[in-house]
PDB file of C-alpha atoms in Angstrom:
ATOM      1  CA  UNK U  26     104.343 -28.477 -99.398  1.00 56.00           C
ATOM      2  CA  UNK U  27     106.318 -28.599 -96.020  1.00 56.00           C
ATOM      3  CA  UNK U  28     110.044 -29.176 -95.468  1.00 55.00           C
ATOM      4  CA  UNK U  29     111.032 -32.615 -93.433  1.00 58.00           C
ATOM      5  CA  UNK U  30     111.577 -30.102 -90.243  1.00 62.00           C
ATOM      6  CA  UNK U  31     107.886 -29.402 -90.747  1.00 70.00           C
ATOM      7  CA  UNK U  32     106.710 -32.665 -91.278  1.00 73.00           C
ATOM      8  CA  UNK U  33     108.298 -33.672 -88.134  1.00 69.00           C
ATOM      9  CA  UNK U  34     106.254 -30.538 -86.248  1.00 71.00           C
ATOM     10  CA  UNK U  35     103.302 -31.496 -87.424  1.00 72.00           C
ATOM     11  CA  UNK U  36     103.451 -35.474 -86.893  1.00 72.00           C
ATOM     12  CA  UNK U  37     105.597 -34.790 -83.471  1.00 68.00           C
ATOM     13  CA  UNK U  38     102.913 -37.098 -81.453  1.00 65.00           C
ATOM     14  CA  UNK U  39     103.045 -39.821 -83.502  1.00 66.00           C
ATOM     15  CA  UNK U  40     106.684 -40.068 -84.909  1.00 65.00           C
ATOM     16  CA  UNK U  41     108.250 -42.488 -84.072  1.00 63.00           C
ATOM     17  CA  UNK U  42     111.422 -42.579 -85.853  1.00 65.00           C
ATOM     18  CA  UNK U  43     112.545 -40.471 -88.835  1.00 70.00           C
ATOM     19  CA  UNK U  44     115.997 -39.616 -91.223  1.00 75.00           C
ATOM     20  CA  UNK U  45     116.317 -38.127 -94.562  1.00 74.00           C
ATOM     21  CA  UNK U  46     118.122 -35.244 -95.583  1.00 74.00           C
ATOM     22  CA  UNK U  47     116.765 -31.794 -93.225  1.00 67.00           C
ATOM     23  CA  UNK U  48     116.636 -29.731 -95.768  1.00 72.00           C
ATOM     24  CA  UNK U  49     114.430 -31.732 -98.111  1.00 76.00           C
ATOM     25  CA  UNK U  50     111.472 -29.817-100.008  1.00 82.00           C
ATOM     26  CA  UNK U  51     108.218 -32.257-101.024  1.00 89.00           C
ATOM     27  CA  UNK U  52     106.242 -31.050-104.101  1.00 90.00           C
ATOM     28  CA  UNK U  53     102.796 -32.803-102.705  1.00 91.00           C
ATOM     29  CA  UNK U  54     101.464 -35.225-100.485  1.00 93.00           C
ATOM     30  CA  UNK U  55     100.460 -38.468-102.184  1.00 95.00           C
ATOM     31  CA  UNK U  56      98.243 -41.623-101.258  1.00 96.00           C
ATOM     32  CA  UNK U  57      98.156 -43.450-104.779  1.00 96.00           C
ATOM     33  CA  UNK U  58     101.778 -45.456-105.367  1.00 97.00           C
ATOM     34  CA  UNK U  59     100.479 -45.008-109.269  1.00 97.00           C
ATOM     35  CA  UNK U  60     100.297 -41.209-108.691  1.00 96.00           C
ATOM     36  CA  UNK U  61     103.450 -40.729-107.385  1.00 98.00           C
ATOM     37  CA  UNK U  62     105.784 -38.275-109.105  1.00 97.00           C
ATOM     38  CA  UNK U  63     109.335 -37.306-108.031  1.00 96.00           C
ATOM     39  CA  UNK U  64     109.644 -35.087-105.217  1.00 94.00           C
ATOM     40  CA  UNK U  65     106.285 -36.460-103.841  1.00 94.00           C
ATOM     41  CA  UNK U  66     106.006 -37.245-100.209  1.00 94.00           C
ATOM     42  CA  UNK U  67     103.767 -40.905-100.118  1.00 96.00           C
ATOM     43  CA  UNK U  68     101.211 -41.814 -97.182  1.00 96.00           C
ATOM     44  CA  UNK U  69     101.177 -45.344 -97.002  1.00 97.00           C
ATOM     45  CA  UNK U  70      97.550 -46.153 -95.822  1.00 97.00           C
ATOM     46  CA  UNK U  71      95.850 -48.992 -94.879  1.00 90.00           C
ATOM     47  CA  UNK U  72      92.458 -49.478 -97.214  1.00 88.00           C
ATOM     48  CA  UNK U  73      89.785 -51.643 -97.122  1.00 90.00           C
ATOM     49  CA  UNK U  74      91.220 -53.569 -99.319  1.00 92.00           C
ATOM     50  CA  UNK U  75      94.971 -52.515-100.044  1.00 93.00           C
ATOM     51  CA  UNK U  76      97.784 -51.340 -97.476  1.00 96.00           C
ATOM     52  CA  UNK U  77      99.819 -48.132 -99.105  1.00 96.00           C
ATOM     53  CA  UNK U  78     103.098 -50.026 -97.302  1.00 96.00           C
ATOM     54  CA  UNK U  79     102.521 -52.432 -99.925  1.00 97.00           C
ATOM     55  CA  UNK U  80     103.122 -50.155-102.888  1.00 97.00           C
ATOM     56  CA  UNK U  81     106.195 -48.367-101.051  1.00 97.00           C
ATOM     57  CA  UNK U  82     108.763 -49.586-103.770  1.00 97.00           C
ATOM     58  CA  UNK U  83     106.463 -48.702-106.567  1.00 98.00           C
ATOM     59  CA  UNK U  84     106.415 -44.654-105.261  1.00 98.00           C
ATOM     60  CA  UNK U  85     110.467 -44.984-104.828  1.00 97.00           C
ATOM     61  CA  UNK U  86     110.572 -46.475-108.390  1.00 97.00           C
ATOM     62  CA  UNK U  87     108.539 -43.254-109.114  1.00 98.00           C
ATOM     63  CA  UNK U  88     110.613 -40.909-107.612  1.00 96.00           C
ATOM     64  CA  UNK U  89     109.286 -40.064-103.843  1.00 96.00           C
ATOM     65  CA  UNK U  90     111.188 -37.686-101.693  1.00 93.00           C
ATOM     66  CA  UNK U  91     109.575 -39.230 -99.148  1.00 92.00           C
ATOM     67  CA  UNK U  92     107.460 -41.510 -97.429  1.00 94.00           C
ATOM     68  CA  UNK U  93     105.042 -41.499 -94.200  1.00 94.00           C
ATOM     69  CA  UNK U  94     105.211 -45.369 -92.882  1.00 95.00           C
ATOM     70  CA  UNK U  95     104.206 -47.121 -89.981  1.00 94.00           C
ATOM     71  CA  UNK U  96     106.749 -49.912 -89.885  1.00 92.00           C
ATOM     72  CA  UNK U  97     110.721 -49.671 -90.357  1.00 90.00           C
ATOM     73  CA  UNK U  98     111.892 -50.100 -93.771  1.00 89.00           C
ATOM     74  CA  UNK U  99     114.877 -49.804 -96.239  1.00 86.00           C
ATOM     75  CA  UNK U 100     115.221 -46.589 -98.656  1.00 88.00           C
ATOM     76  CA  UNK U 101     118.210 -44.946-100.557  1.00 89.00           C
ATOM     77  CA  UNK U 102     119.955 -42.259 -98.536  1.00 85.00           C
ATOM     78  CA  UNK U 103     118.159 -39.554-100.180  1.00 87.00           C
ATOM     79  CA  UNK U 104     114.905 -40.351 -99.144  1.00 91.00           C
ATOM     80  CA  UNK U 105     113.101 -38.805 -96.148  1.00 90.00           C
ATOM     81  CA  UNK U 106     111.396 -41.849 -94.023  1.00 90.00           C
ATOM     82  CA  UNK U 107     108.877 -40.925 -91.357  1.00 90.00           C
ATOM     83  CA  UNK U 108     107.384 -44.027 -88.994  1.00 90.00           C
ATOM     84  CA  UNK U 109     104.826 -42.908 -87.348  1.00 91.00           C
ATOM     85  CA  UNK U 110     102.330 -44.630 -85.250  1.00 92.00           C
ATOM     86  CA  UNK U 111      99.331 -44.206 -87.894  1.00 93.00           C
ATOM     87  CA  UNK U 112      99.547 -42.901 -91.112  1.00 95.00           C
ATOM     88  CA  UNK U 113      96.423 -41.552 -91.544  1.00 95.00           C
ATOM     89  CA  UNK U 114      96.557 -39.717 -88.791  1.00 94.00           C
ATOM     90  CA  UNK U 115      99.884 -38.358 -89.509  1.00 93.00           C
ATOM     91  CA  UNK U 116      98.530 -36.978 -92.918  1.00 94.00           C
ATOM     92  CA  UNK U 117      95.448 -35.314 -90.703  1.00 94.00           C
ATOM     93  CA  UNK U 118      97.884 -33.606 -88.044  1.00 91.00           C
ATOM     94  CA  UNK U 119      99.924 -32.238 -90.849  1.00 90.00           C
ATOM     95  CA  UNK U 120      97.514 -30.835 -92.807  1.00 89.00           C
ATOM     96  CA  UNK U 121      95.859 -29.138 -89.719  1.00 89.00           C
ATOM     97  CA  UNK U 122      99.792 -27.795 -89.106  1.00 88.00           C
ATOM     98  CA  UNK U 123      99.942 -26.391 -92.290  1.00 86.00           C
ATOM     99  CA  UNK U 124      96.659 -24.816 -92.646  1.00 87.00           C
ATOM    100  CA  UNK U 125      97.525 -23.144 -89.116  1.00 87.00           C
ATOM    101  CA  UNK U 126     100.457 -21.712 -90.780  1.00 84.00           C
ATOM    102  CA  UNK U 127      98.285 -19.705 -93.393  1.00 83.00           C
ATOM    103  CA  UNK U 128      96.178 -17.257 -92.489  1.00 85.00           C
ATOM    104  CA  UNK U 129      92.320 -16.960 -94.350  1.00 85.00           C
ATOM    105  CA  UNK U 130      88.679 -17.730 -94.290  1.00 87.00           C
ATOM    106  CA  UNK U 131      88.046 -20.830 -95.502  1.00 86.00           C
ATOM    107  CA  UNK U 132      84.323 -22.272 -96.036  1.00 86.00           C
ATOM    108  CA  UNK U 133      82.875 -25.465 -94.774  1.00 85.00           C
ATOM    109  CA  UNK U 134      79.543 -26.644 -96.704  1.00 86.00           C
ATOM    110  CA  UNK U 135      77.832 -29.639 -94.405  1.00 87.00           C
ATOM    111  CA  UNK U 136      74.911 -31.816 -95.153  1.00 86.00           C
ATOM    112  CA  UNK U 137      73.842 -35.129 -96.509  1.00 84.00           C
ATOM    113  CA  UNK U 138      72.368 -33.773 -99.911  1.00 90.00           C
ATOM    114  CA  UNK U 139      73.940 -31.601-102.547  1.00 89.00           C
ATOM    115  CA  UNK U 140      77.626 -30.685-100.974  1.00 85.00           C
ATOM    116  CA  UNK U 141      79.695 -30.909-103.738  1.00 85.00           C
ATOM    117  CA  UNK U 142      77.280 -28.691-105.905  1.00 90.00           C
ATOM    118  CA  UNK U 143      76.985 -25.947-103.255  1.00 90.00           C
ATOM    119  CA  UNK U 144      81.187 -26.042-102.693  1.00 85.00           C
ATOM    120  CA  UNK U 145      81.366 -26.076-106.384  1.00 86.00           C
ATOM    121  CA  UNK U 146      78.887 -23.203-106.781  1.00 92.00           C
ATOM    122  CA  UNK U 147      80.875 -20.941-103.518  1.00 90.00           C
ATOM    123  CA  UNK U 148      84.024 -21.666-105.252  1.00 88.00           C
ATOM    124  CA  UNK U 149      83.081 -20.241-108.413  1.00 91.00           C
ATOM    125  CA  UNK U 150      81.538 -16.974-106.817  1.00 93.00           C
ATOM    126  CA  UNK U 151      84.173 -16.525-104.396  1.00 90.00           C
ATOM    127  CA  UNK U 152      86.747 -17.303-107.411  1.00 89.00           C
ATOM    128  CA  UNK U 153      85.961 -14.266-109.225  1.00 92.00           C
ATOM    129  CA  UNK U 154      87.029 -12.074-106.369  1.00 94.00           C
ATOM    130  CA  UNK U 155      89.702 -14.026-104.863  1.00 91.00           C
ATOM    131  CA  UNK U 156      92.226 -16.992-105.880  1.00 90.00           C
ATOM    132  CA  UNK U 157      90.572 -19.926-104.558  1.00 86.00           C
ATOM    133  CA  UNK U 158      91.817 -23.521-102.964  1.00 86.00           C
ATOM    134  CA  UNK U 159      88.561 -25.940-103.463  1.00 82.00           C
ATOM    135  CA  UNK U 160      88.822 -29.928-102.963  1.00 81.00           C
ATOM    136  CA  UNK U 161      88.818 -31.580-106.622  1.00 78.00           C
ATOM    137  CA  UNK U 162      85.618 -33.339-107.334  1.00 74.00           C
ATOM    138  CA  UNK U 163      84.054 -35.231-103.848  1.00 72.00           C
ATOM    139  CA  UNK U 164      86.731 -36.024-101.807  1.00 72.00           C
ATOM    140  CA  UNK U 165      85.385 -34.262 -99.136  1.00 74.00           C
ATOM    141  CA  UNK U 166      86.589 -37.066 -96.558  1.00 85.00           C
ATOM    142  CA  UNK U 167      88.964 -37.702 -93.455  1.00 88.00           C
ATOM    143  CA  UNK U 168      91.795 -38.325 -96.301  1.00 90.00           C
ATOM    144  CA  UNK U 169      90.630 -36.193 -99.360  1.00 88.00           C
ATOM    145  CA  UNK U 170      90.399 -32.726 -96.967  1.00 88.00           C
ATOM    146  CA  UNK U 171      94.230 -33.272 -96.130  1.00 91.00           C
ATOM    147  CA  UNK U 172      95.428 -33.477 -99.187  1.00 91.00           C
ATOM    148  CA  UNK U 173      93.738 -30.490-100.576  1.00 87.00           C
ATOM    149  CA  UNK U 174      94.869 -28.897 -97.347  1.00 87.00           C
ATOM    150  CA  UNK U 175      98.681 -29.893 -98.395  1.00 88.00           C
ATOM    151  CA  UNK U 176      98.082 -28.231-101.475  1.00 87.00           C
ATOM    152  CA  UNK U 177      97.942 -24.902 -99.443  1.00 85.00           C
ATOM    153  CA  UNK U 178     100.159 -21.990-101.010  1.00 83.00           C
ATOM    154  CA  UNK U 179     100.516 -18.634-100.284  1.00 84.00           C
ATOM    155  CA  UNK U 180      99.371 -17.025-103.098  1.00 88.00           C
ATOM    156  CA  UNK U 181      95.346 -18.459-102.119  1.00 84.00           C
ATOM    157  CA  UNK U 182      93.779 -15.870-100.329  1.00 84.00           C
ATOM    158  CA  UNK U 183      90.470 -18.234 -99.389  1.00 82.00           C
ATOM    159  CA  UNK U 184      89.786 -21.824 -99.638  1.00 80.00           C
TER     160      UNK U 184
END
């Protein structure tokens, strides 16, 4: 996962304001306050029916690093806070910054009908030649392909 300098490269046009310590590492981008783990960087996004800035004290109480935000709020010292002026789209712009920053084919599988079985299928071919990055179950969506984006490493070689 990116450092706060790249965080603040990739989510440049829609930063607003930002401070945390420059040097901080984040272990993964997170969406889900209850998934949260320490040295997580949490997306607070609005749902249908929740909005992640409501759960912001739940993912410090679980140890984010830091935290994507569209309004100004309070956190320790330590923390890294990013407002931006949409989260969401934050989360896309960084993702598409760091899968710039890593160089391989990756496959995209479109369609209405049988997606996740064909990905599933390619990823266990290509897998046996090559160490793979695949998106866990469905979550083939505007939020679900960032985050398996974010999980980018050097050591894949396709995804």
């Amino acid at each position: 996962m990116p450092v706060v300098d790249r965080v603040v490269q990739g989510t440049a046009e829609l930063l607003v304001a930002g401070r945390g310590p420059a040097d901080r590492a984040f272990n993964r981008a997170v969406i889900d306050s209850r998934q949260v783990q320490p040295g997580d960087l949490f997306f607070a996004l609005h749902g249908e029916h929740h909005d992640g800035h409501d759960f912001v004290n739940e993912a410090l109480a679980r140890g984010a690093a830091g935290l994507v935000v569209e309004r100004p709020l309070e956190a320790p010292s330590e923390v890294a806070v990013f407002q931006v002026s949409d989260s969401l789209s934050a989360l896309q712009r960084l993702a598409a910054h760091w899968r710039a920053r890593h160089d391989m084919r990756v496959v995209g599988v479109t369609g209405s009908v049988g997606k996740t079985t064909c990905k599933e299928l390619i990823a266990a071919v290509l897998g046996t030649r090559w160490r793979m990055l695949k998106s866990p179950a469905n979550l083939n969506t505007e939020i679900g392909l960032p985050l398996t984006l974010l999980e980018l490493t050097p050591e894949h070689q396709r995804a």
